Coordinates of C-alpha atoms in Angstrom, one line a residue:
Chain A
M416 CA 0.0 0.0 0.0
L417 CA 1.1 3.6 -0.8
D418 CA -0.2 6.3 1.4
I419 CA 0.0 9.6 -0.5
C420 CA -0.6 13.1 0.7
L421 CA -0.2 16.3 -1.3
L422 CA 0.7 18.5 1.7
G423 CA 0.4 21.8 -0.2
T424 CA -0.7 23.0 -3.7
G425 CA 1.0 26.4 -4.0
G426 CA 3.7 27.7 -6.2
M427 CA 6.2 30.6 -5.6
M428 CA 5.1 31.6 -2.1
P429 CA 3.0 30.2 0.8
L430 CA -0.4 31.8 1.3
P431 CA -2.4 31.8 4.5
R432 CA -4.5 28.9 3.4
R433 CA -2.2 27.3 0.8
H434 CA 1.1 25.7 1.6
L435 CA 3.8 25.2 -1.0
T436 CA 3.7 22.0 -3.1
S437 CA 5.2 19.0 -1.3
L438 CA 4.3 15.3 -1.5
M439 CA 4.5 12.9 1.3
V440 CA 4.6 9.1 0.7
R441 CA 4.3 6.5 3.4
C442 CA 5.1 2.8 2.7
S443 CA 5.7 0.1 5.3
G444 CA 7.0 2.4 8.0
S445 CA 9.3 4.3 5.7
T446 CA 8.3 7.9 4.8
L447 CA 9.5 9.8 1.8
L448 CA 9.1 13.5 1.1
I449 CA 9.3 15.3 -2.3
D450 CA 10.2 19.0 -2.0
C451 CA 10.1 21.0 1.2
G452 CA 9.1 24.7 0.8
E453 CA 8.7 27.0 3.7
G454 CA 5.9 25.8 6.0
T455 CA 6.1 22.1 5.0
Q456 CA 6.5 21.1 8.7
T457 CA 3.3 22.9 9.5
A458 CA 1.5 21.3 6.6
I459 CA 2.6 17.9 7.9
R460 CA 1.3 18.7 11.4
E461 CA -2.0 20.0 10.0
K462 CA -2.4 16.6 8.2
G463 CA -1.6 14.8 11.4
W464 CA 1.2 12.7 9.9
S465 CA 4.5 12.3 11.6
F466 CA 7.7 13.9 10.4
K467 CA 9.9 11.8 12.5
P468 CA 10.0 8.8 10.2
I469 CA 10.9 10.8 7.1
D470 CA 14.1 9.1 6.0
T471 CA 14.4 10.2 2.4
I472 CA 13.8 13.7 0.9
L473 CA 13.7 14.1 -2.9
L474 CA 14.2 17.7 -4.2
T475 CA 13.1 18.6 -7.7
H476 CA 15.3 21.7 -7.9
F477 CA 16.8 24.4 -5.8
H478 CA 14.3 27.3 -6.0
A479 CA 13.5 28.5 -2.5
D480 CA 9.8 27.6 -2.8
H481 CA 10.9 24.0 -2.9
I482 CA 13.7 23.9 -0.3
A483 CA 13.3 26.8 2.2
G484 CA 11.4 24.5 4.7
L485 CA 14.4 22.2 5.2
P486 CA 16.1 24.0 8.1
G487 CA 12.8 24.1 10.1
L488 CA 11.9 20.5 9.3
F489 CA 15.3 19.3 10.3
L490 CA 15.2 21.3 13.5
T491 CA 11.8 19.8 14.4
M492 CA 12.9 16.3 13.5
G493 CA 15.9 16.8 15.8
N494 CA 13.7 18.1 18.6
A495 CA 11.7 14.9 18.2
D496 CA 14.9 13.0 19.0
R497 CA 15.5 11.5 15.6
T498 CA 19.0 10.0 15.5
E499 CA 18.8 7.9 12.3
P500 CA 20.3 9.5 9.2
V501 CA 18.2 11.3 6.6
T502 CA 19.1 11.0 2.9
V503 CA 18.5 14.0 0.6
I504 CA 18.5 13.4 -3.1
G505 CA 18.6 16.2 -5.6
P506 CA 20.3 17.8 -8.6
K507 CA 24.0 18.5 -8.8
G508 CA 25.0 21.0 -6.1
I509 CA 23.0 19.4 -3.4
E510 CA 26.0 19.3 -1.0
R511 CA 26.2 23.1 -1.2
V512 CA 22.5 23.6 -0.5
I513 CA 22.6 21.2 2.5
A514 CA 25.7 23.0 3.8
A515 CA 23.7 26.3 3.7
V516 CA 20.8 24.6 5.4
R517 CA 23.2 23.4 8.2
V518 CA 24.3 27.0 8.8
I519 CA 20.7 27.9 9.6
A520 CA 20.0 24.6 11.5
P521 CA 23.3 23.4 13.0
E522 CA 23.7 20.9 15.8
L523 CA 21.2 18.3 14.6
P524 CA 21.3 14.9 16.3
F525 CA 21.2 13.0 13.0
E526 CA 23.4 12.7 10.0
I527 CA 22.2 14.2 6.6
R528 CA 23.5 12.2 3.6
T529 CA 23.3 13.7 0.2
V530 CA 23.0 12.1 -3.2
A531 CA 23.5 14.2 -6.3
I532 CA 21.8 13.2 -9.5
E533 CA 24.2 13.9 -12.3
T534 CA 22.5 12.1 -15.2
I535 CA 19.4 12.7 -17.3
E536 CA 17.8 9.6 -15.8
A537 CA 18.6 7.8 -12.5
S538 CA 17.2 5.1 -10.3
F539 CA 17.3 4.5 -6.6
R540 CA 16.0 1.9 -4.2
V541 CA 14.4 3.4 -1.1
G542 CA 13.2 0.7 1.2
E543 CA 10.6 -1.3 -0.8
L544 CA 10.3 1.5 -3.3
I545 CA 12.0 2.2 -6.6
V546 CA 12.5 5.9 -7.3
D547 CA 13.2 7.0 -10.8
A548 CA 14.5 10.5 -11.4
Y549 CA 14.1 12.1 -14.8
H550 CA 15.4 15.5 -15.9
V551 CA 12.7 18.0 -16.8
F552 CA 12.8 21.4 -18.5
H553 CA 12.8 24.5 -16.1
R554 CA 15.1 27.5 -15.8
I555 CA 17.6 25.6 -13.6
P556 CA 18.3 21.9 -13.4
C557 CA 15.1 20.2 -12.3
Y558 CA 13.9 16.6 -11.9
G559 CA 10.6 14.8 -11.8
Y560 CA 10.3 11.6 -9.8
R561 CA 8.4 8.3 -10.3
I562 CA 7.8 6.2 -7.3
T563 CA 7.0 2.6 -7.8
L564 CA 6.0 0.0 -5.3
P565 CA 6.7 -3.3 -7.2
R566 CA 4.6 -6.4 -6.7
A567 CA 6.1 -9.8 -6.9
G568 CA 4.6 -12.6 -9.0
R569 CA 2.4 -15.3 -7.4
F570 CA 4.0 -18.4 -5.9
D571 CA 4.5 -20.9 -8.7
R572 CA 4.8 -24.5 -7.3
A573 CA 5.6 -26.0 -10.6
K574 CA 8.5 -23.6 -11.1
A575 CA 9.8 -24.2 -7.5
D576 CA 9.8 -27.9 -8.3
A577 CA 11.4 -27.5 -11.7
N578 CA 14.1 -25.4 -10.1
G579 CA 14.6 -28.1 -7.4
V580 CA 13.9 -25.7 -4.5
P581 CA 13.5 -27.6 -1.1
M582 CA 10.0 -27.0 0.3
A583 CA 11.6 -25.6 3.5
Y584 CA 12.7 -22.5 1.7
W585 CA 9.5 -21.7 -0.2
S586 CA 7.9 -19.4 2.3
R587 CA 11.1 -17.4 2.9
L588 CA 11.8 -17.0 -0.9
Q589 CA 8.2 -16.0 -1.5
K590 CA 8.8 -13.1 1.0
G591 CA 11.7 -11.9 -1.1
E592 CA 14.6 -13.5 0.9
I593 CA 17.7 -14.7 -0.8
I594 CA 18.9 -18.0 0.8
E595 CA 22.5 -19.2 0.7
A596 CA 22.4 -22.9 1.3
E597 CA 25.5 -25.1 1.6
D598 CA 25.3 -26.3 -2.0
R599 CA 23.5 -23.5 -3.8
L600 CA 22.1 -20.0 -3.9
Y601 CA 18.3 -19.8 -3.9
T602 CA 16.6 -16.6 -5.2
P603 CA 12.9 -15.5 -5.1
D604 CA 12.5 -15.7 -8.9
M605 CA 12.9 -19.5 -8.6
V606 CA 9.6 -19.9 -6.9
L607 CA 7.6 -16.9 -8.3
G608 CA 5.7 -16.3 -11.5
E609 CA 5.9 -13.1 -13.5
A610 CA 5.9 -9.8 -11.5
R611 CA 2.4 -8.3 -11.2
K612 CA 1.4 -4.7 -11.7
G613 CA 2.7 -2.6 -8.9
L614 CA 1.7 0.9 -7.9
T615 CA 3.2 4.0 -9.5
V616 CA 3.0 7.7 -8.7
T617 CA 4.7 10.2 -10.9
Y618 CA 5.4 13.8 -9.7
N619 CA 6.7 16.8 -11.5
T620 CA 6.4 20.5 -11.1
D621 CA 8.3 23.5 -12.6
T622 CA 8.7 22.2 -16.1
R623 CA 7.5 22.5 -19.7
P624 CA 5.9 19.3 -21.1
T625 CA 8.6 16.9 -22.3
D626 CA 8.9 13.4 -23.8
L627 CA 10.6 12.1 -20.6
I628 CA 7.5 13.2 -18.6
R629 CA 5.4 11.1 -21.0
K630 CA 7.7 8.2 -20.5
Y631 CA 7.7 8.2 -16.7
A632 CA 4.0 9.1 -16.4
D633 CA 3.1 6.2 -18.7
H634 CA 0.2 4.3 -17.2
A635 CA 1.0 5.7 -13.7
D636 CA -1.8 5.1 -11.2
L637 CA -1.5 8.7 -10.1
F638 CA 0.2 11.6 -12.0
I639 CA 0.8 14.7 -9.9
C640 CA 1.7 17.6 -12.2
E641 CA 1.9 21.4 -11.9
G642 CA -0.9 23.4 -13.4
M643 CA 0.5 26.9 -12.7
Y644 CA -2.1 28.7 -14.8
G645 CA -5.7 27.9 -15.9
E646 CA -6.3 30.7 -18.3
P647 CA -5.5 29.7 -21.9
D648 CA -3.9 33.1 -22.6
K649 CA -1.3 32.5 -19.9
L650 CA 0.4 29.9 -22.2
D651 CA 3.1 32.5 -23.3
K652 CA 3.8 33.3 -19.7
A653 CA 4.1 29.6 -18.8
R654 CA 6.5 29.2 -21.8
G655 CA 8.6 32.2 -20.7
Y656 CA 9.0 31.0 -17.0
R657 CA 9.1 27.4 -18.1
H658 CA 6.1 26.3 -16.2
M659 CA 3.0 24.4 -17.4
T660 CA -0.7 25.3 -17.9
M661 CA -3.4 23.1 -16.6
Q662 CA -4.3 22.3 -20.3
E663 CA -0.8 21.1 -20.9
A664 CA -0.8 18.9 -17.8
A665 CA -4.1 17.4 -18.9
V666 CA -2.8 16.7 -22.4
L667 CA 0.2 14.9 -20.9
A668 CA -2.1 12.9 -18.6
A669 CA -4.2 11.8 -21.6
E670 CA -1.2 10.9 -23.7
A671 CA 0.4 8.9 -20.8
E672 CA -3.0 7.2 -20.1
V673 CA -2.6 7.7 -16.4
G674 CA -5.2 6.6 -13.8
E675 CA -5.7 10.0 -12.3
L676 CA -4.3 13.5 -12.6
W677 CA -3.8 15.8 -9.6
L678 CA -3.0 19.4 -10.5
T679 CA -0.9 21.4 -8.1
H680 CA 1.7 24.3 -7.9
Y681 CA -0.9 26.9 -8.7
S682 CA 0.2 30.5 -9.2
P683 CA -0.7 32.7 -6.2
A684 CA -3.1 34.5 -8.5
T685 CA -5.0 31.3 -9.2
T686 CA -7.3 31.4 -6.2
R687 CA -10.0 29.0 -7.5
P688 CA -8.4 26.3 -9.6
E689 CA -11.7 24.3 -9.7
Q690 CA -13.1 27.1 -11.9
F691 CA -11.1 25.7 -14.9
M692 CA -12.1 22.0 -14.4
N693 CA -14.9 21.9 -17.0
E694 CA -12.5 22.7 -19.7
I695 CA -9.6 20.6 -18.3
R696 CA -11.8 17.5 -17.8
A697 CA -12.8 17.7 -21.5
I698 CA -9.1 17.0 -22.2
F699 CA -8.6 14.5 -19.4
P700 CA -11.7 13.5 -17.4
R701 CA -10.0 12.1 -14.3
T702 CA -8.5 15.4 -13.3
V703 CA -8.6 16.7 -9.7
A704 CA -8.0 20.3 -8.9
S705 CA -6.1 19.3 -5.7
R706 CA -6.4 21.1 -2.5
D707 CA -3.9 21.1 0.4
G708 CA -3.9 17.9 2.3
Q709 CA -5.4 15.9 -0.5
S710 CA -4.6 12.2 0.1
A711 CA -5.1 8.7 -1.2
E712 CA -4.4 5.2 -0.2
L713 CA -3.2 3.3 -3.3
L714 CA -3.8 -0.4 -3.1
F715 CA -2.6 -3.3 -5.3
E716 CA -5.2 -4.5 -7.9
G717 CA -7.9 -6.5 -6.2
G718 CA -7.8 -4.0 -3.3
K719 CA -9.7 -0.7 -3.5
A720 CA -8.1 2.8 -3.8
G721 CA -9.5 5.0 -1.0
E722 CA -9.4 8.7 -1.1
S723 CA -9.7 11.1 1.7
E724 CA -9.0 14.7 2.5
Chain B
M1316 CA 3.1 57.0 15.9
L1317 CA 4.4 53.4 16.2
D1318 CA 2.4 50.6 14.7
I1319 CA 3.3 47.4 16.4
C1320 CA 2.3 43.8 15.5
L1321 CA 3.5 40.6 17.2
L1322 CA 3.1 38.4 14.1
G1323 CA 3.6 35.1 16.0
T1324 CA 3.9 34.0 19.6
G1325 CA 5.5 30.5 19.2
G1326 CA 8.9 29.3 20.3
M1327 CA 11.0 26.4 18.8
M1328 CA 8.6 25.3 16.0
P1329 CA 5.7 26.8 14.1
L1330 CA 2.3 25.2 14.9
P1331 CA -0.8 25.1 12.7
R1332 CA -2.4 28.1 14.5
R1333 CA 0.8 29.6 16.0
H1334 CA 3.5 31.3 14.0
L1335 CA 7.0 31.8 15.4
T1336 CA 7.7 34.9 17.4
S1337 CA 8.4 37.9 15.2
L1338 CA 7.7 41.6 15.7
M1339 CA 6.8 44.1 13.0
V1340 CA 7.1 47.8 13.6
R1341 CA 5.9 50.5 11.1
C1342 CA 6.8 54.1 11.5
S1343 CA 6.4 56.8 8.8
G1344 CA 6.6 54.6 5.8
S1345 CA 9.5 52.6 7.1
T1346 CA 9.1 49.0 8.3
L1347 CA 11.3 47.1 10.7
L1348 CA 11.1 43.4 11.5
I1349 CA 12.6 41.7 14.5
D1350 CA 13.3 38.0 13.9
C1351 CA 12.0 36.0 11.0
G1352 CA 11.3 32.3 11.7
E1353 CA 9.7 29.9 9.2
G1354 CA 6.3 31.2 8.1
T1355 CA 6.9 34.8 9.0
Q1356 CA 5.9 35.9 5.4
T1357 CA 2.6 34.0 5.8
A1358 CA 2.0 35.7 9.2
I1359 CA 2.5 39.1 7.6
R1360 CA 0.1 38.2 4.9
E1361 CA -2.5 37.0 7.4
K1362 CA -2.2 40.3 9.2
G1363 CA -2.6 42.1 5.9
W1364 CA 0.5 44.2 6.3
S1365 CA 2.9 44.6 3.4
F1366 CA 6.3 43.0 3.4
K1367 CA 7.6 45.1 0.6
P1368 CA 8.5 48.2 2.7
I1369 CA 10.6 46.1 5.2
D1370 CA 13.9 47.9 5.1
T1371 CA 15.6 46.7 8.3
I1372 CA 15.6 43.3 9.9
L1373 CA 17.0 42.8 13.4
L1374 CA 17.9 39.3 14.4
T1375 CA 18.2 38.4 18.1
H1376 CA 20.3 35.3 17.4
F1377 CA 20.9 32.5 14.9
H1378 CA 18.7 29.7 16.1
A1379 CA 16.6 28.4 13.2
D1380 CA 13.2 29.4 14.8
H1381 CA 14.3 33.0 14.5
I1382 CA 15.9 33.1 11.1
A1383 CA 14.6 30.2 8.9
G1384 CA 11.9 32.4 7.3
L1385 CA 14.5 34.8 5.7
P1386 CA 14.9 33.0 2.3
G1387 CA 11.2 32.8 1.7
L1388 CA 10.6 36.4 2.8
F1389 CA 13.4 37.7 0.6
L1390 CA 12.1 35.7 -2.3
T1391 CA 8.6 37.1 -1.9
M1392 CA 10.0 40.7 -1.5
G1393 CA 11.9 40.1 -4.7
N1394 CA 8.8 38.8 -6.5
A1395 CA 7.1 42.1 -5.3
D1396 CA 9.8 43.9 -7.3
R1397 CA 11.6 45.4 -4.4
T1398 CA 14.9 46.9 -5.6
E1399 CA 15.9 49.1 -2.5
P1400 CA 18.5 47.5 -0.3
V1401 CA 17.5 45.7 3.0
T1402 CA 19.7 46.0 6.0
V1403 CA 20.0 43.0 8.4
I1404 CA 21.4 43.6 11.8
G1405 CA 22.5 40.8 14.1
P1406 CA 25.2 39.2 16.2
K1407 CA 28.7 38.5 15.0
G1408 CA 28.6 35.9 12.2
I1409 CA 25.7 37.6 10.4
E1410 CA 27.6 37.6 7.1
R1411 CA 27.9 33.8 7.2
V1412 CA 24.2 33.4 7.9
I1413 CA 23.1 35.7 5.1
A1414 CA 25.5 34.0 2.7
A1415 CA 23.7 30.7 3.6
V1416 CA 20.3 32.3 3.1
R1417 CA 21.5 33.5 -0.4
V1418 CA 22.4 30.0 -1.4
I1419 CA 18.7 29.1 -0.8
A1420 CA 17.3 32.3 -2.3
P1421 CA 19.8 33.6 -4.9
E1422 CA 19.1 36.1 -7.7
L1423 CA 17.3 38.7 -5.6
P1424 CA 16.7 42.1 -7.2
F1425 CA 17.8 44.0 -4.1
E1426 CA 21.0 44.2 -2.1
I1427 CA 21.2 42.8 1.4
R1428 CA 23.5 44.8 3.7
T1429 CA 24.6 43.3 6.9
V1430 CA 25.6 44.9 10.2
A1431 CA 27.3 42.7 12.9
I1432 CA 26.9 43.8 16.5
E1433 CA 30.2 43.1 18.2
T1434 CA 29.8 44.9 21.5
I1435 CA 27.6 44.3 24.6
E1436 CA 25.5 47.4 23.8
A1437 CA 25.1 49.2 20.5
S1438 CA 22.9 51.9 19.0
F1439 CA 21.7 52.5 15.5
R1440 CA 19.6 55.1 13.7
V1441 CA 16.9 53.5 11.5
G1442 CA 14.9 56.3 9.8
E1443 CA 13.3 58.2 12.6
L1444 CA 13.9 55.4 15.1
I1445 CA 16.7 54.8 17.5
V1446 CA 17.4 51.1 17.9
D1447 CA 19.5 50.0 20.9
A1448 CA 20.8 46.5 21.0
Y1449 CA 21.8 44.8 24.3
H1450 CA 23.4 41.5 24.9
V1451 CA 21.2 39.0 26.7
F1452 CA 22.0 35.5 28.2
H1453 CA 21.1 32.5 26.0
R1454 CA 23.0 29.5 24.8
I1455 CA 24.5 31.3 21.9
P1456 CA 25.1 35.1 21.5
C1457 CA 21.7 36.8 21.6
Y1458 CA 20.5 40.4 21.7
G1459 CA 17.4 42.2 22.8
Y1460 CA 16.3 45.4 21.1
R1461 CA 14.8 48.6 22.3
I1462 CA 13.1 50.8 19.7
T1463 CA 12.6 54.4 20.4
L1464 CA 10.6 57.0 18.5
P1465 CA 12.0 60.2 20.0
R1466 CA 9.9 63.4 20.3
A1467 CA 11.4 66.8 19.9
G1468 CA 10.7 69.6 22.3
R1469 CA 8.0 72.3 21.7
F1470 CA 8.9 75.4 19.7
D1471 CA 10.3 78.0 22.0
R1472 CA 10.0 81.5 20.6
A1473 CA 12.0 83.1 23.3
K1474 CA 14.9 80.7 22.7
A1475 CA 14.7 81.3 19.0
D1476 CA 15.0 85.0 19.6
A1477 CA 17.7 84.6 22.1
N1478 CA 19.7 82.5 19.6
G1479 CA 19.1 85.2 16.9
V1480 CA 17.4 82.7 14.5
P1481 CA 15.7 84.5 11.6
M1482 CA 12.0 83.9 11.5
A1483 CA 12.2 82.5 8.0
Y1484 CA 14.0 79.4 9.3
W1485 CA 11.7 78.7 12.3
S1486 CA 9.4 76.3 10.6
R1487 CA 12.1 74.3 8.9
L1488 CA 14.2 74.0 12.1
Q1489 CA 11.1 72.9 14.0
K1490 CA 10.8 70.0 11.5
G1491 CA 14.3 68.9 12.3
E1492 CA 16.1 70.4 9.4
I1493 CA 19.7 71.8 9.8
I1494 CA 20.1 75.0 7.8
E1495 CA 23.5 76.2 6.5
A1496 CA 23.0 80.0 6.0
E1497 CA 25.8 82.1 4.5
D1498 CA 27.0 83.4 7.8
R1499 CA 26.0 80.7 10.3
L1500 CA 24.8 77.1 10.9
Y1501 CA 21.3 76.9 12.4
T1502 CA 20.2 73.7 14.3
P1503 CA 16.8 72.6 15.6
D1504 CA 17.9 72.8 19.3
M1505 CA 18.2 76.6 18.8
V1506 CA 14.4 76.9 18.5
L1507 CA 13.1 73.9 20.5
G1508 CA 12.6 73.3 24.2
E1509 CA 13.6 70.1 26.0
A1510 CA 12.9 66.8 24.2
R1511 CA 9.6 65.4 25.3
K1512 CA 8.8 61.7 26.2
G1513 CA 9.0 59.6 23.0
L1514 CA 7.7 56.1 22.5
T1515 CA 9.6 53.0 23.5
V1516 CA 9.2 49.3 22.8
T1517 CA 11.6 46.7 24.2
Y1518 CA 11.7 43.2 22.8
N1519 CA 13.7 40.2 24.0
T1520 CA 13.3 36.5 23.7
D1521 CA 15.5 33.5 24.4
T1522 CA 17.3 34.7 27.6
R1523 CA 17.5 34.5 31.3
P1524 CA 16.6 37.7 33.2
T1525 CA 19.5 40.1 33.3
D1526 CA 20.4 43.6 34.5
L1527 CA 20.7 44.9 31.0
I1528 CA 17.1 43.8 30.3
R1529 CA 16.0 45.9 33.3
K1530 CA 18.0 48.8 32.0
Y1531 CA 16.6 48.7 28.5
A1532 CA 13.0 47.9 29.5
D1533 CA 13.0 50.8 32.1
H1534 CA 9.8 52.7 31.7
A1535 CA 9.2 51.2 28.2
D1536 CA 5.7 51.8 27.0
L1537 CA 5.6 48.2 25.8
F1538 CA 7.8 45.4 26.9
I1539 CA 7.6 42.2 24.8
C1540 CA 9.3 39.3 26.5
E1541 CA 9.4 35.6 26.2
G1542 CA 7.3 33.6 28.7
M1543 CA 8.4 30.1 27.5
Y1544 CA 6.7 28.3 30.4
G1545 CA 3.9 29.1 32.8
E1546 CA 4.2 26.3 35.3
P1547 CA 6.3 27.3 38.3
D1548 CA 8.0 23.9 38.3
K1549 CA 9.5 24.5 34.9
L1550 CA 11.9 27.1 36.3
D1551 CA 14.8 24.5 36.3
K1552 CA 14.1 23.7 32.7
A1553 CA 14.0 27.4 31.8
R1554 CA 17.4 27.8 33.6
G1555 CA 18.9 24.8 31.8
Y1556 CA 17.9 26.0 28.3
R1557 CA 18.4 29.6 29.2
H1558 CA 14.8 30.7 28.7
M1559 CA 12.5 32.6 30.9
T1560 CA 9.3 31.7 32.7
M1561 CA 6.2 33.9 32.6
Q1562 CA 6.8 34.7 36.3
E1563 CA 10.3 35.9 35.6
A1564 CA 9.1 38.1 32.7
A1565 CA 6.4 39.6 35.0
V1566 CA 9.0 40.4 37.7
L1567 CA 11.2 42.1 35.1
A1568 CA 8.2 44.1 33.9
A1569 CA 7.4 45.2 37.5
E1570 CA 11.0 46.1 38.3
A1571 CA 11.3 48.1 35.1
E1572 CA 7.9 49.8 35.6
V1573 CA 6.9 49.3 32.0
G1574 CA 3.6 50.4 30.6
E1575 CA 2.4 47.0 29.5
L1576 CA 3.9 43.5 29.2
W1577 CA 3.2 41.2 26.2
L1578 CA 4.2 37.6 26.7
T1579 CA 5.4 35.6 23.7
H1580 CA 7.7 32.7 22.6
Y1581 CA 5.6 30.1 24.3
S1582 CA 6.8 26.5 24.4
P1583 CA 4.8 24.3 21.9
A1584 CA 3.5 22.4 25.0
T1585 CA 2.0 25.7 26.4
T1586 CA -1.2 25.5 24.4
R1587 CA -3.3 27.9 26.6
P1588 CA -1.0 30.7 28.0
E1589 CA -4.0 32.6 29.3
Q1590 CA -4.6 29.9 31.9
F1591 CA -1.6 31.3 33.9
M1592 CA -2.7 35.0 33.8
N1593 CA -4.3 35.1 37.3
E1594 CA -1.0 34.3 38.9
I1595 CA 1.1 36.4 36.5
R1596 CA -1.1 39.5 36.9
A1597 CA -0.6 39.3 40.6
I1598 CA 3.0 40.0 39.9
F1599 CA 2.5 42.5 37.1
P1600 CA -1.2 43.5 36.4
R1601 CA -0.8 44.9 32.9
T1602 CA 0.3 41.6 31.4
V1603 CA -1.1 40.3 28.2
A1604 CA -0.9 36.6 27.1
S1605 CA -0.4 37.6 23.5
R1606 CA -1.9 35.8 20.6
D1607 CA -0.7 35.8 17.0
G1608 CA -1.4 39.1 15.2
Q1609 CA -1.7 41.1 18.4
S1610 CA -1.1 44.7 17.5
A1611 CA -1.2 48.2 18.9
E1612 CA -0.8 51.8 17.7
L1613 CA 1.4 53.7 20.1
L1614 CA 0.8 57.4 20.1
F1615 CA 2.6 60.3 21.8
E1616 CA 1.3 61.4 25.1
G1617 CA -1.9 63.4 24.6
G1618 CA -2.9 60.9 21.9
K1619 CA -4.5 57.6 22.7
A1620 CA -3.0 54.2 22.4
G1621 CA -5.3 52.0 20.4
E1622 CA -5.1 48.2 20.5
S1623 CA -6.5 45.8 18.0
E1624 CA -6.1 42.2 17.0

């Protein structure tokens, strides 16, 4: 199960009732955060989720509205007696940003590890999750992220027999364990059928539409994408600042055939994003004009995806 | 007139309905801010005051709950097309802190000037205001600030005549102008009686009680002071972390014979500061358990001090 919360939906600056765009993902006790603008710790508190288990933070890029909440979040995690290290993944230059953050929030009781993405595409394992980073097109280096919770194949007794796997190992292999026996190495694929469809969430803000977005959003269960402006005549402005209109996000969602599109990162001037939904849903019907705190439980097929706010 | 707003009243971390402690002071078109924790820009917006005219920022010390809002505030001031420089005054090391802030918020359209306080006491002129900084007693170097709006004496015709000041200069001198005539230099004191009582606001957080606080709070119209804890048995904790209890703040207010005491910088665990007011007002009756956004207009004697929230 993936527990997803879009903590805020604002772009550029926090507003009294709109936090900056940030995504929180919970999976099996591990918590991952994408972007951390000013006020993200307050948004987490309002949602009632815990910041203490956040072990990985993915940063799309280094504009202040995506990173200025880090010192306060780290300080509060420290005050909550976190001692386990936190890993921050982001574009090249991440060490310099974290060094600056540590000037503002020194003396933390946990280590901050940094991972710089230096390629157009990159892939990481974070607990049970696979995180794919892909370069998007903004004014400074910026990445989108796809988060996948893979799902193993079903137990296949015939395959286990054919591979000569002793019955005593079946259960452990089925759970993903690798077993080194005296005579042989046993791996899960020896007892499992083909991998089944997992869960995928794709997130990008601060970018023009690109082919790589189409690739990583392809058939995602949930596609979270900026919709900075809703008015069709703002397209030139979006092009100039390298942002995306709601129309463009909906076209991407349709092309990638995603399950659902959540719009976010609204311009401060876009006070009522839902006013554009008639037009946007004509392009992609399953579009949500997200509000702060919007959340969903994504379940494997056969389960039911619940949504709550 | 001094327009005062206590934007937030929290210590350590912002809470959903409590911003971090920060004071905004408006005087004759110039705006001054003391401390800028995470979310201060949102608190300003909630109050409906403008951040664009902020030209001076005083920092008490460099703990994140007092400075982490700077990158976001600067970014938003830049987005509002501010081009005039901003001066940031704080303890030694301010250049390093501002350099870190500029890593998070680069490319601002205005200059940030820094002034490091290197002495126990220091005094600055900020527009019409006199700002006195005084070292307090926290875990790292920390300053309190006294803000004074001075009030010139009344026009004294006999004195003007005795000093041989031509009548043509009277009005300009009375407004504070210095006039270089061909034969002589004319200064305002040549036509004015003794300076009258001005307006004084003294602000300190994050400190144990000290003699310098008593000195700078002496007869202040308004004394804004931390009251981290209200429970008497938290005194040892306050001593250990070098903070102050509400009782200690009230004793200081009584000793300094201030006009009014506003408590602030509550511990996150102090959810209802007003529950302690019976006891605290027995020590100093004119104590206010401040709430976010509490504001007052301070007027010269003969005017009336209005309060609003």
